[in-house]
PDB file of C-alpha atoms in Angstrom:
ATOM      1  CA  MET H 499     261.394-162.279 -29.339  1.00 84.00           C
ATOM      2  CA  THR H 500     263.000-158.933 -28.559  1.00 91.00           C
ATOM      3  CA  PRO H 501     260.618-156.425 -26.926  1.00 93.00           C
ATOM      4  CA  TYR H 502     259.338-153.757 -29.314  1.00 96.00           C
ATOM      5  CA  HIS H 503     259.792-150.284 -27.819  1.00 96.00           C
ATOM      6  CA  LEU H 504     256.891-148.008 -28.716  1.00 97.00           C
ATOM      7  CA  LEU H 505     257.303-144.907 -26.524  1.00 97.00           C
ATOM      8  CA  ASP H 506     260.653-144.623 -24.755  1.00 97.00           C
ATOM      9  CA  PHE H 507     260.625-141.623 -22.422  1.00 97.00           C
ATOM     10  CA  THR H 508     264.221-142.122 -21.369  1.00 95.00           C
ATOM     11  CA  ASN H 509     264.777-140.400 -24.733  1.00 96.00           C
ATOM     12  CA  PRO H 510     263.926-136.709 -24.123  1.00 95.00           C
ATOM     13  CA  ASP H 511     262.818-136.279 -27.742  1.00 96.00           C
ATOM     14  CA  THR H 512     259.854-138.632 -27.311  1.00 96.00           C
ATOM     15  CA  ILE H 513     257.808-136.126 -25.324  1.00 97.00           C
ATOM     16  CA  THR H 514     257.827-133.799 -28.351  1.00 96.00           C
ATOM     17  CA  ILE H 515     255.539-136.190 -30.245  1.00 96.00           C
ATOM     18  CA  CYS H 516     252.966-136.267 -27.412  1.00 97.00           C
ATOM     19  CA  LYS H 517     250.096-133.981 -26.516  1.00 97.00           C
ATOM     20  CA  THR H 518     247.747-133.459 -23.581  1.00 98.00           C
ATOM     21  CA  MET H 519     243.958-133.139 -23.626  1.00 96.00           C
ATOM     22  CA  SER H 520     241.394-132.200 -20.982  1.00 95.00           C
ATOM     23  CA  ASP H 521     237.939-130.755 -20.561  1.00 92.00           C
ATOM     24  CA  HIS H 522     239.716-127.374 -20.610  1.00 89.00           C
ATOM     25  CA  ASN H 523     239.636-127.716 -24.418  1.00 85.00           C
ATOM     26  CA  LEU H 524     235.825-127.498 -24.213  1.00 84.00           C
ATOM     27  CA  GLY H 525     235.668-124.710 -21.652  1.00 87.00           C
ATOM     28  CA  GLY H 526     236.103-126.827 -18.505  1.00 89.00           C
ATOM     29  CA  PHE H 527     238.527-126.180 -15.695  1.00 92.00           C
ATOM     30  CA  SER H 528     240.699-129.298 -15.449  1.00 95.00           C
ATOM     31  CA  GLN H 529     244.416-128.747 -16.057  1.00 96.00           C
ATOM     32  CA  ALA H 530     246.914-131.211 -17.513  1.00 97.00           C
ATOM     33  CA  ALA H 531     250.651-130.962 -18.156  1.00 98.00           C
ATOM     34  CA  LEU H 532     253.313-133.306 -19.475  1.00 98.00           C
ATOM     35  CA  ASP H 533     256.895-132.677 -18.352  1.00 98.00           C
ATOM     36  CA  GLN H 534     260.189-134.414 -19.091  1.00 98.00           C
ATOM     37  CA  VAL H 535     262.061-135.436 -15.945  1.00 98.00           C
ATOM     38  CA  PRO H 536     265.776-136.333 -16.249  1.00 97.00           C
ATOM     39  CA  ALA H 537     267.239-139.474 -14.721  1.00 97.00           C
ATOM     40  CA  THR H 538     268.556-139.464 -11.163  1.00 97.00           C
ATOM     41  CA  PRO H 539     270.458-142.136  -9.226  1.00 96.00           C
ATOM     42  CA  SER H 540     267.118-143.469  -7.966  1.00 94.00           C
ATOM     43  CA  GLU H 541     264.810-142.950 -10.970  1.00 96.00           C
ATOM     44  CA  PRO H 542     264.913-143.416 -14.742  1.00 96.00           C
ATOM     45  CA  ALA H 543     264.289-140.513 -17.070  1.00 97.00           C
ATOM     46  CA  HIS H 544     260.538-140.258 -17.586  1.00 98.00           C
ATOM     47  CA  ILE H 545     257.555-138.079 -18.340  1.00 98.00           C
ATOM     48  CA  ARG H 546     255.355-136.710 -15.579  1.00 98.00           C
ATOM     49  CA  PHE H 547     251.643-136.404 -16.378  1.00 98.00           C
ATOM     50  CA  HIS H 548     250.149-134.139 -13.763  1.00 98.00           C
ATOM     51  CA  GLY H 549     247.557-131.471 -13.110  1.00 98.00           C
ATOM     52  CA  ASN H 550     244.227-130.984 -11.430  1.00 97.00           C
ATOM     53  CA  ILE H 551     240.763-132.412 -12.109  1.00 97.00           C
ATOM     54  CA  SER H 552     237.747-130.118 -11.831  1.00 95.00           C
ATOM     55  CA  ILE H 553     234.149-131.209 -12.366  1.00 92.00           C
ATOM     56  CA  ASP H 554     232.859-127.622 -12.575  1.00 89.00           C
ATOM     57  CA  LEU H 555     230.839-127.083 -15.739  1.00 82.00           C
ATOM     58  CA  PRO H 556     231.677-124.151 -18.010  1.00 77.00           C
ATOM     59  CA  PRO H 557     229.243-121.245 -17.735  1.00 81.00           C
ATOM     60  CA  ASN H 558     227.089-120.450 -20.737  1.00 78.00           C
ATOM     61  CA  ARG H 559     227.756-123.886 -22.287  1.00 73.00           C
ATOM     62  CA  PRO H 560     224.534-125.797 -21.459  1.00 72.00           C
ATOM     63  CA  GLN H 561     225.305-128.480 -24.026  1.00 73.00           C
ATOM     64  CA  ILE H 562     228.221-129.664 -21.848  1.00 73.00           C
ATOM     65  CA  GLN H 563     226.806-131.917 -19.129  1.00 73.00           C
ATOM     66  CA  ARG H 564     229.978-133.576 -17.820  1.00 78.00           C
ATOM     67  CA  SER H 565     233.539-132.529 -17.167  1.00 84.00           C
ATOM     68  CA  GLY H 566     236.490-133.802 -15.175  1.00 90.00           C
ATOM     69  CA  TYR H 567     238.948-135.599 -17.433  1.00 94.00           C
ATOM     70  CA  ALA H 568     242.540-135.315 -18.608  1.00 97.00           C
ATOM     71  CA  ALA H 569     244.691-137.450 -20.905  1.00 98.00           C
ATOM     72  CA  TRP H 570     247.786-137.603 -23.048  1.00 98.00           C
ATOM     73  CA  ARG H 571     248.761-139.556 -26.153  1.00 98.00           C
ATOM     74  CA  ASN H 572     251.311-139.524 -28.914  1.00 97.00           C
ATOM     75  CA  ARG H 573     250.404-137.465 -31.955  1.00 94.00           C
ATOM     76  CA  ASP H 574     249.493-139.214 -35.194  1.00 87.00           C
ATOM     77  CA  ARG H 575     252.753-139.957 -36.912  1.00 77.00           C
ATOM     78  CA  GLY H 576     253.490-138.678 -40.403  1.00 70.00           C
ATOM     79  CA  PRO H 577     252.883-140.773 -43.510  1.00 66.00           C
ATOM     80  CA  THR H 578     255.576-142.834 -45.182  1.00 64.00           C
ATOM     81  CA  ILE H 579     255.926-143.841 -48.823  1.00 61.00           C
ATOM     82  CA  PHE H 580     253.958-146.945 -47.845  1.00 58.00           C
ATOM     83  CA  GLY H 581     251.062-145.005 -46.301  1.00 61.00           C
ATOM     84  CA  ARG H 582     250.153-144.101 -42.723  1.00 73.00           C
ATOM     85  CA  SER H 583     252.876-144.735 -40.124  1.00 87.00           C
ATOM     86  CA  LEU H 584     251.535-147.421 -37.767  1.00 94.00           C
ATOM     87  CA  TRP H 585     252.869-149.863 -35.168  1.00 95.00           C
ATOM     88  CA  ASP H 586     252.424-153.572 -35.834  1.00 96.00           C
ATOM     89  CA  VAL H 587     252.306-155.262 -32.416  1.00 97.00           C
ATOM     90  CA  SER H 588     250.447-158.359 -33.626  1.00 97.00           C
ATOM     91  CA  PRO H 589     253.406-160.701 -32.876  1.00 97.00           C
ATOM     92  CA  TYR H 590     253.203-159.690 -29.195  1.00 97.00           C
ATOM     93  CA  VAL H 591     250.868-160.713 -26.369  1.00 96.00           C
ATOM     94  CA  PHE H 592     251.352-157.844 -23.918  1.00 96.00           C
ATOM     95  CA  LEU H 593     251.632-154.100 -23.684  1.00 97.00           C
ATOM     96  CA  ALA H 594     254.193-153.354 -20.965  1.00 97.00           C
ATOM     97  CA  LEU H 595     254.383-150.059 -19.076  1.00 97.00           C
ATOM     98  CA  ARG H 596     256.954-148.805 -16.590  1.00 97.00           C
ATOM     99  CA  VAL H 597     255.060-146.421 -14.296  1.00 97.00           C
ATOM    100  CA  LYS H 598     254.905-144.729 -10.925  1.00 98.00           C
ATOM    101  CA  SER H 599     251.290-144.006 -10.070  1.00 98.00           C
ATOM    102  CA  ASP H 600     249.504-141.970  -7.427  1.00 97.00           C
ATOM    103  CA  GLY H 601     246.858-144.720  -7.279  1.00 96.00           C
ATOM    104  CA  ARG H 602     244.114-142.897  -9.157  1.00 97.00           C
ATOM    105  CA  LYS H 603     241.871-144.580 -11.735  1.00 95.00           C
ATOM    106  CA  TYR H 604     243.821-144.249 -14.974  1.00 98.00           C
ATOM    107  CA  PHE H 605     243.018-145.959 -18.266  1.00 97.00           C
ATOM    108  CA  VAL H 606     245.447-146.953 -20.990  1.00 98.00           C
ATOM    109  CA  ASN H 607     244.119-145.824 -24.382  1.00 97.00           C
ATOM    110  CA  VAL H 608     244.974-147.369 -27.744  1.00 97.00           C
ATOM    111  CA  GLN H 609     243.809-146.081 -31.120  1.00 96.00           C
ATOM    112  CA  THR H 610     243.987-148.294 -34.199  1.00 94.00           C
ATOM    113  CA  GLU H 611     242.642-148.295 -37.738  1.00 89.00           C
ATOM    114  CA  SER H 612     239.334-149.372 -36.206  1.00 77.00           C
ATOM    115  CA  ILE H 613     235.745-149.586 -37.451  1.00 76.00           C
ATOM    116  CA  GLU H 614     235.301-145.931 -36.498  1.00 84.00           C
ATOM    117  CA  TYR H 615     238.184-143.451 -36.567  1.00 85.00           C
ATOM    118  CA  THR H 616     237.183-142.116 -33.118  1.00 89.00           C
ATOM    119  CA  ASP H 617     237.219-145.559 -31.447  1.00 93.00           C
ATOM    120  CA  ILE H 618     239.498-145.920 -28.431  1.00 95.00           C
ATOM    121  CA  HIS H 619     240.424-149.306 -26.968  1.00 96.00           C
ATOM    122  CA  GLN H 620     240.765-148.995 -23.205  1.00 96.00           C
ATOM    123  CA  HIS H 621     242.049-150.964 -20.215  1.00 97.00           C
ATOM    124  CA  ARG H 622     242.342-149.942 -16.581  1.00 97.00           C
ATOM    125  CA  LEU H 623     245.873-149.284 -15.347  1.00 97.00           C
ATOM    126  CA  TYR H 624     246.000-151.348 -12.161  1.00 94.00           C
ATOM    127  CA  ALA H 625     248.963-150.010 -10.205  1.00 94.00           C
ATOM    128  CA  GLN H 626     249.967-152.455  -7.471  1.00 93.00           C
ATOM    129  CA  ARG H 627     252.390-150.195  -5.604  1.00 95.00           C
ATOM    130  CA  PRO H 628     251.364-146.520  -5.787  1.00 96.00           C
ATOM    131  CA  GLY H 629     254.291-144.210  -5.196  1.00 97.00           C
ATOM    132  CA  GLU H 630     256.815-146.804  -6.441  1.00 97.00           C
ATOM    133  CA  TRP H 631     258.137-147.700  -9.883  1.00 96.00           C
ATOM    134  CA  GLU H 632     256.667-150.899 -11.287  1.00 96.00           C
ATOM    135  CA  THR H 633     256.274-152.630 -14.643  1.00 96.00           C
ATOM    136  CA  LEU H 634     252.746-153.656 -15.563  1.00 96.00           C
ATOM    137  CA  LEU H 635     251.587-155.964 -18.339  1.00 96.00           C
ATOM    138  CA  ILE H 636     248.255-155.777 -20.169  1.00 97.00           C
ATOM    139  CA  ASN H 637     247.180-158.428 -22.666  1.00 96.00           C
ATOM    140  CA  TRP H 638     246.335-156.747 -25.959  1.00 97.00           C
ATOM    141  CA  ALA H 639     243.276-159.015 -26.176  1.00 95.00           C
ATOM    142  CA  ASP H 640     241.856-157.564 -22.941  1.00 96.00           C
ATOM    143  CA  PHE H 641     241.336-154.036 -24.263  1.00 96.00           C
ATOM    144  CA  VAL H 642     237.700-152.951 -24.686  1.00 95.00           C
ATOM    145  CA  ARG H 643     236.472-150.963 -27.678  1.00 93.00           C
ATOM    146  CA  THR H 644     234.836-147.637 -26.699  1.00 93.00           C
ATOM    147  CA  ASN H 645     233.675-144.485 -28.434  1.00 89.00           C
ATOM    148  CA  HIS H 646     233.176-141.161 -26.645  1.00 82.00           C
ATOM    149  CA  GLY H 647     233.590-142.944 -23.309  1.00 81.00           C
ATOM    150  CA  GLN H 648     230.972-145.633 -23.928  1.00 86.00           C
ATOM    151  CA  VAL H 649     231.515-149.337 -24.611  1.00 90.00           C
ATOM    152  CA  VAL H 650     230.341-150.089 -28.144  1.00 87.00           C
ATOM    153  CA  GLU H 651     229.480-153.186 -30.139  1.00 85.00           C
ATOM    154  CA  PRO H 652     230.618-155.188 -31.895  1.00 80.00           C
ATOM    155  CA  GLN H 653     233.633-155.912 -29.695  1.00 82.00           C
ATOM    156  CA  ASN H 654     235.806-156.887 -32.641  1.00 81.00           C
ATOM    157  CA  GLU H 655     239.358-157.998 -32.009  1.00 83.00           C
ATOM    158  CA  MET H 656     241.633-154.973 -31.864  1.00 91.00           C
ATOM    159  CA  MET H 657     243.663-154.397 -35.025  1.00 93.00           C
ATOM    160  CA  THR H 658     247.023-154.847 -33.340  1.00 96.00           C
ATOM    161  CA  GLN H 659     248.767-154.807 -36.694  1.00 95.00           C
ATOM    162  CA  LYS H 660     247.642-151.181 -37.171  1.00 94.00           C
ATOM    163  CA  VAL H 661     248.129-149.223 -33.933  1.00 96.00           C
ATOM    164  CA  ARG H 662     248.016-145.432 -34.366  1.00 95.00           C
ATOM    165  CA  THR H 663     248.422-143.996 -30.886  1.00 96.00           C
ATOM    166  CA  LEU H 664     249.070-144.896 -27.255  1.00 98.00           C
ATOM    167  CA  GLY H 665     248.220-142.833 -24.220  1.00 98.00           C
ATOM    168  CA  ILE H 666     246.795-142.682 -20.715  1.00 98.00           C
ATOM    169  CA  GLY H 667     243.696-140.902 -19.438  1.00 97.00           C
ATOM    170  CA  LEU H 668     242.117-140.059 -16.100  1.00 96.00           C
ATOM    171  CA  THR H 669     238.316-140.129 -16.068  1.00 88.00           C
ATOM    172  CA  ASP H 670     237.408-140.868 -12.430  1.00 91.00           C
ATOM    173  CA  ARG H 671     235.906-137.360 -12.086  1.00 92.00           C
ATOM    174  CA  VAL H 672     237.354-137.005  -8.591  1.00 95.00           C
ATOM    175  CA  PRO H 673     238.316-133.346  -8.067  1.00 96.00           C
ATOM    176  CA  GLY H 674     241.898-132.692  -7.058  1.00 97.00           C
ATOM    177  CA  PRO H 675     245.507-133.161  -8.145  1.00 98.00           C
ATOM    178  CA  PHE H 676     246.887-136.122 -10.077  1.00 98.00           C
ATOM    179  CA  ASP H 677     250.427-137.284 -10.799  1.00 98.00           C
ATOM    180  CA  LEU H 678     251.543-140.219 -12.962  1.00 98.00           C
ATOM    181  CA  CYS H 679     255.090-140.936 -14.151  1.00 98.00           C
ATOM    182  CA  VAL H 680     255.874-143.109 -17.189  1.00 98.00           C
ATOM    183  CA  SER H 681     259.325-144.116 -18.383  1.00 98.00           C
ATOM    184  CA  GLY H 682     258.301-146.351 -21.257  1.00 97.00           C
ATOM    185  CA  MET H 683     255.695-148.402 -23.111  1.00 98.00           C
ATOM    186  CA  TRP H 684     256.606-151.425 -25.206  1.00 97.00           C
ATOM    187  CA  ALA H 685     255.196-154.625 -26.708  1.00 97.00           C
ATOM    188  CA  SER H 686     256.401-157.865 -25.147  1.00 96.00           C
ATOM    189  CA  ASN H 687     255.852-161.605 -25.020  1.00 95.00           C
ATOM    190  CA  ARG H 688     257.676-162.043 -21.722  1.00 82.00           C
ATOM    191  CA  LEU H 689     255.755-162.416 -18.485  1.00 78.00           C
ATOM    192  CA  GLU H 690     259.030-161.759 -16.691  1.00 73.00           C
ATOM    193  CA  ASP H 691     258.907-158.159 -17.987  1.00 70.00           C
ATOM    194  CA  GLY H 692     256.252-157.531 -15.360  1.00 60.00           C
ATOM    195  CA  ASP H 693     257.546-157.135 -11.824  1.00 59.00           C
ATOM    196  CA  THR H 694     254.069-157.563 -10.328  1.00 48.00           C
ATOM    197  CA  HIS H 695     251.772-159.790 -12.362  1.00 45.00           C
ATOM    198  CA  LYS H 696     249.644-159.772 -15.488  1.00 47.00           C
ATOM    199  CA  GLU H 697     246.833-157.309 -15.128  1.00 51.00           C
ATOM    200  CA  GLU H 698     243.333-158.684 -14.825  1.00 46.00           C
ATOM    201  CA  SER H 699     240.799-157.569 -17.412  1.00 44.00           C
TER     202      SER H 699
END
């Protein structure tokens, strides 16, 4: 079966449907940016997710007890005549990602038409070769259902026929800069798409 391209960042228009998030939105001090980087002889065109993590708490906001996160995802896509615009990846086993990581503790985030609208299905992004381009595979069945950063029950099977958004977040709360490059995310059934190995859950 032909791979199903979901977010292709070799197309410079794709970044326009994505947005960044961080604790800065709640008064924190982390910074996150998403830039389009054109192709070179040694690299594909890609997006660069970068910034700085701060765990300093905002003054005069005692209700905020934790900070130190940044993320990006695609925006909810507009409705069609058939209803909400969703990806159906149910015929596929893997989510494939072409990335160049700095080795920090990133998570891949997937939102679906889940039990709760705010649910996020997460899986660690295990980069094998930080600083180098690599293709990683994650089994859709290995994602864990979370809500507001906590694992929740029941751990129902993810609704892969109704995927709303894809993205990547950094929640290790380690102060300092981060830098992750992504050239594409797609659904695949081919183990050979991965140039390392299938990621462990």
